[in-house]
């Protein structure tokens, strides 16, 4: 859905298997895939006024990311989904 909007999407995940095959993403020009061991580092590297949406599989990681984003204080938006532990 975000691929249809005028925004740049950076999909960050430390699980390589979470990403679909490259051919399934062909033609989505506003999507960047970022496989990294420490997703929180991407929070620190993001430019000011970034829109953050946290949707992980790990409550501990959710907490780390939320804390990093909130400490920045210069984000344009921060949204998060959650589930019972």
Short mmCIF file of N, CA and C in Angstrom, two decimals:
data_model
loop_
_atom_site.label_atom_id
_atom_site.label_comp_id
_atom_site.label_asym_id
_atom_site.label_seq_id
_atom_site.Cartn_x
_atom_site.Cartn_y
_atom_site.Cartn_z
N UNK A 1 0.82 -1.19 0.00
CA UNK A 1 0.00 0.00 0.00
C UNK A 1 0.87 1.26 0.00
N UNK A 2 1.93 1.27 0.79
CA UNK A 2 2.79 2.44 0.82
C UNK A 2 3.46 2.70 -0.52
N UNK A 3 3.60 1.67 -1.32
CA UNK A 3 4.22 1.84 -2.64
C UNK A 3 3.42 2.77 -3.53
N UNK A 4 2.16 2.96 -3.23
CA UNK A 4 1.32 3.83 -4.05
C UNK A 4 1.35 5.28 -3.58
N UNK A 5 1.99 5.55 -2.47
CA UNK A 5 2.01 6.90 -1.90
C UNK A 5 3.32 7.61 -2.24
N UNK A 6 3.29 8.95 -2.22
CA UNK A 6 4.50 9.72 -2.52
C UNK A 6 5.42 9.79 -1.30
N UNK A 7 6.02 8.67 -0.96
CA UNK A 7 6.94 8.62 0.17
C UNK A 7 8.02 7.59 -0.13
N UNK A 8 9.07 7.63 0.66
CA UNK A 8 10.15 6.65 0.53
C UNK A 8 10.02 5.69 1.71
N UNK A 9 9.98 4.40 1.44
CA UNK A 9 9.83 3.38 2.47
C UNK A 9 11.15 2.63 2.62
N UNK A 10 11.64 2.56 3.84
CA UNK A 10 12.84 1.79 4.14
C UNK A 10 12.43 0.66 5.07
N UNK A 11 12.42 -0.55 4.55
CA UNK A 11 12.01 -1.74 5.29
C UNK A 11 13.24 -2.33 5.94
N UNK A 12 13.29 -2.26 7.27
CA UNK A 12 14.47 -2.70 8.02
C UNK A 12 14.10 -3.93 8.83
N UNK A 13 14.91 -4.97 8.71
CA UNK A 13 14.65 -6.19 9.46
C UNK A 13 15.96 -6.95 9.59
N UNK A 14 16.15 -7.59 10.73
CA UNK A 14 17.37 -8.39 10.90
C UNK A 14 17.18 -9.82 10.44
N UNK A 15 15.97 -10.17 10.03
CA UNK A 15 15.67 -11.52 9.55
C UNK A 15 15.61 -11.50 8.02
N UNK A 16 16.64 -11.98 7.37
CA UNK A 16 16.67 -11.99 5.90
C UNK A 16 15.47 -12.70 5.31
N UNK A 17 14.99 -13.73 5.97
CA UNK A 17 13.86 -14.51 5.45
C UNK A 17 12.55 -13.73 5.47
N UNK A 18 12.52 -12.59 6.15
CA UNK A 18 11.30 -11.79 6.21
C UNK A 18 11.03 -11.06 4.89
N UNK A 19 12.06 -10.87 4.09
CA UNK A 19 11.92 -10.14 2.84
C UNK A 19 11.46 -11.06 1.72
N UNK A 20 10.54 -10.59 0.89
CA UNK A 20 10.14 -11.39 -0.27
C UNK A 20 11.28 -11.42 -1.30
N UNK A 21 11.21 -12.34 -2.26
CA UNK A 21 12.24 -12.38 -3.30
C UNK A 21 12.29 -11.05 -4.07
N UNK A 22 13.46 -10.73 -4.56
CA UNK A 22 13.66 -9.46 -5.27
C UNK A 22 12.70 -9.29 -6.43
N UNK A 23 12.39 -10.36 -7.15
CA UNK A 23 11.50 -10.22 -8.30
C UNK A 23 10.08 -9.84 -7.87
N UNK A 24 9.69 -10.17 -6.66
CA UNK A 24 8.37 -9.78 -6.16
C UNK A 24 8.31 -8.29 -5.85
N UNK A 25 9.46 -7.67 -5.66
CA UNK A 25 9.53 -6.24 -5.34
C UNK A 25 9.89 -5.39 -6.55
N UNK A 26 10.10 -6.02 -7.68
CA UNK A 26 10.48 -5.28 -8.89
C UNK A 26 9.41 -4.25 -9.23
N UNK A 27 9.86 -3.08 -9.57
CA UNK A 27 8.93 -2.03 -9.96
C UNK A 27 8.46 -1.16 -8.81
N UNK A 28 8.86 -1.47 -7.60
CA UNK A 28 8.50 -0.63 -6.45
C UNK A 28 9.67 0.31 -6.21
N UNK A 29 9.62 1.46 -6.83
CA UNK A 29 10.74 2.39 -6.82
C UNK A 29 10.97 3.12 -5.52
N UNK A 30 9.95 3.18 -4.66
CA UNK A 30 10.12 3.93 -3.42
C UNK A 30 10.41 3.03 -2.22
N UNK A 31 10.82 1.80 -2.46
CA UNK A 31 11.10 0.84 -1.39
C UNK A 31 12.57 0.48 -1.36
N UNK A 32 13.18 0.61 -0.19
CA UNK A 32 14.56 0.17 0.02
C UNK A 32 14.55 -0.92 1.08
N UNK A 33 15.20 -2.02 0.81
CA UNK A 33 15.32 -3.13 1.75
C UNK A 33 16.63 -2.96 2.52
N UNK A 34 16.57 -3.07 3.83
CA UNK A 34 17.75 -2.88 4.67
C UNK A 34 17.82 -4.01 5.69
N UNK A 35 18.61 -5.03 5.38
CA UNK A 35 18.81 -6.15 6.30
C UNK A 35 20.01 -5.81 7.18
N UNK A 36 19.77 -5.66 8.46
CA UNK A 36 20.86 -5.32 9.38
C UNK A 36 20.65 -6.02 10.71
N UNK A 37 21.75 -6.27 11.39
CA UNK A 37 21.68 -6.96 12.68
C UNK A 37 21.11 -6.07 13.78
N UNK A 38 21.32 -4.78 13.68
CA UNK A 38 20.87 -3.85 14.72
C UNK A 38 19.94 -2.80 14.12
N UNK A 39 18.64 -3.07 14.06
CA UNK A 39 17.70 -2.09 13.50
C UNK A 39 17.72 -0.74 14.23
N UNK A 40 18.07 -0.75 15.51
CA UNK A 40 18.09 0.50 16.27
C UNK A 40 19.12 1.48 15.71
N UNK A 41 20.18 0.98 15.09
CA UNK A 41 21.17 1.86 14.48
C UNK A 41 20.55 2.69 13.36
N UNK A 42 19.56 2.15 12.68
CA UNK A 42 18.89 2.89 11.61
C UNK A 42 18.10 4.06 12.17
N UNK A 43 17.59 3.92 13.39
CA UNK A 43 16.88 5.03 14.03
C UNK A 43 17.84 6.19 14.23
N UNK A 44 19.02 5.90 14.75
CA UNK A 44 20.01 6.96 15.00
C UNK A 44 20.48 7.62 13.71
N UNK A 45 20.52 6.87 12.62
CA UNK A 45 21.03 7.40 11.35
C UNK A 45 19.96 8.11 10.51
N UNK A 46 18.71 7.99 10.88
CA UNK A 46 17.63 8.59 10.09
C UNK A 46 17.69 10.12 10.17
N UNK A 47 17.29 10.79 9.09
CA UNK A 47 17.31 12.25 9.11
C UNK A 47 16.20 12.80 10.00
N UNK A 48 16.33 14.06 10.42
CA UNK A 48 15.25 14.69 11.19
C UNK A 48 13.94 14.66 10.41
N UNK A 49 12.85 14.68 11.13
CA UNK A 49 11.49 14.72 10.57
C UNK A 49 11.10 13.43 9.85
N UNK A 50 11.75 12.34 10.23
CA UNK A 50 11.41 11.03 9.68
C UNK A 50 10.09 10.55 10.27
N UNK A 51 9.35 9.79 9.48
CA UNK A 51 8.14 9.10 9.94
C UNK A 51 8.57 7.68 10.30
N UNK A 52 8.41 7.30 11.55
CA UNK A 52 8.77 5.95 12.01
C UNK A 52 7.51 5.14 12.25
N UNK A 53 7.48 3.93 11.73
CA UNK A 53 6.40 2.97 12.01
C UNK A 53 7.09 1.68 12.46
N UNK A 54 6.85 1.30 13.70
CA UNK A 54 7.49 0.12 14.28
C UNK A 54 6.49 -1.04 14.27
N UNK A 55 6.86 -2.11 13.59
CA UNK A 55 6.02 -3.31 13.50
C UNK A 55 6.95 -4.52 13.52
N UNK A 56 7.38 -4.92 14.71
CA UNK A 56 8.33 -6.03 14.79
C UNK A 56 7.67 -7.29 15.34
N UNK A 57 8.47 -8.33 15.41
CA UNK A 57 8.06 -9.63 15.93
C UNK A 57 8.54 -9.84 17.36
N UNK A 58 9.16 -8.81 17.96
CA UNK A 58 9.89 -8.98 19.21
C UNK A 58 9.59 -7.80 20.14
N UNK A 59 8.94 -8.07 21.27
CA UNK A 59 8.57 -6.99 22.20
C UNK A 59 9.79 -6.26 22.76
N UNK A 60 10.87 -6.97 23.01
CA UNK A 60 12.07 -6.32 23.52
C UNK A 60 12.64 -5.35 22.48
N UNK A 61 12.63 -5.75 21.22
CA UNK A 61 13.09 -4.86 20.16
C UNK A 61 12.16 -3.67 20.00
N UNK A 62 10.85 -3.90 20.11
CA UNK A 62 9.89 -2.79 20.07
C UNK A 62 10.26 -1.73 21.11
N UNK A 63 10.55 -2.18 22.32
CA UNK A 63 10.89 -1.26 23.40
C UNK A 63 12.15 -0.47 23.07
N UNK A 64 13.18 -1.14 22.59
CA UNK A 64 14.44 -0.47 22.24
C UNK A 64 14.21 0.57 21.16
N UNK A 65 13.49 0.20 20.11
CA UNK A 65 13.23 1.13 19.01
C UNK A 65 12.39 2.31 19.48
N UNK A 66 11.35 2.05 20.25
CA UNK A 66 10.50 3.13 20.75
C UNK A 66 11.30 4.11 21.60
N UNK A 67 12.12 3.58 22.48
CA UNK A 67 12.94 4.44 23.33
C UNK A 67 13.88 5.30 22.49
N UNK A 68 14.54 4.71 21.50
CA UNK A 68 15.48 5.45 20.65
C UNK A 68 14.76 6.55 19.88
N UNK A 69 13.59 6.22 19.34
CA UNK A 69 12.83 7.21 18.57
C UNK A 69 12.39 8.36 19.46
N UNK A 70 11.82 8.03 20.61
CA UNK A 70 11.32 9.07 21.51
C UNK A 70 12.44 9.94 22.05
N UNK A 71 13.60 9.38 22.31
CA UNK A 71 14.73 10.17 22.79
C UNK A 71 15.23 11.17 21.74
N UNK A 72 15.08 10.81 20.46
CA UNK A 72 15.50 11.73 19.39
C UNK A 72 14.75 13.04 19.50
N UNK A 73 13.43 12.95 19.59
CA UNK A 73 12.61 14.14 19.72
C UNK A 73 12.43 14.95 18.44
N UNK A 74 13.01 14.53 17.32
CA UNK A 74 12.90 15.31 16.09
C UNK A 74 12.16 14.57 14.98
N UNK A 75 11.39 13.56 15.35
CA UNK A 75 10.65 12.78 14.36
C UNK A 75 9.36 13.51 13.98
N UNK A 76 8.89 13.28 12.76
CA UNK A 76 7.63 13.87 12.31
C UNK A 76 6.45 13.03 12.77
N UNK A 77 6.67 11.72 12.88
CA UNK A 77 5.60 10.80 13.28
C UNK A 77 6.22 9.54 13.85
N UNK A 78 5.58 8.99 14.88
CA UNK A 78 5.99 7.70 15.42
C UNK A 78 4.73 6.89 15.70
N UNK A 79 4.59 5.78 15.00
CA UNK A 79 3.47 4.88 15.19
C UNK A 79 3.99 3.48 15.47
N UNK A 80 3.15 2.70 16.14
CA UNK A 80 3.60 1.38 16.55
C UNK A 80 2.39 0.47 16.69
N UNK A 81 2.54 -0.79 16.33
CA UNK A 81 1.49 -1.75 16.62
C UNK A 81 2.01 -2.69 17.70
N UNK A 82 1.12 -3.27 18.42
CA UNK A 82 1.54 -4.17 19.49
C UNK A 82 0.58 -5.33 19.63
N UNK A 83 1.01 -6.28 20.39
CA UNK A 83 0.18 -7.44 20.68
C UNK A 83 0.49 -7.88 22.10
N UNK A 84 -0.38 -8.66 22.67
CA UNK A 84 -0.10 -9.14 24.03
C UNK A 84 1.18 -9.97 24.04
N UNK A 85 1.95 -9.85 25.10
CA UNK A 85 3.20 -10.64 25.19
C UNK A 85 2.92 -12.12 25.31
#
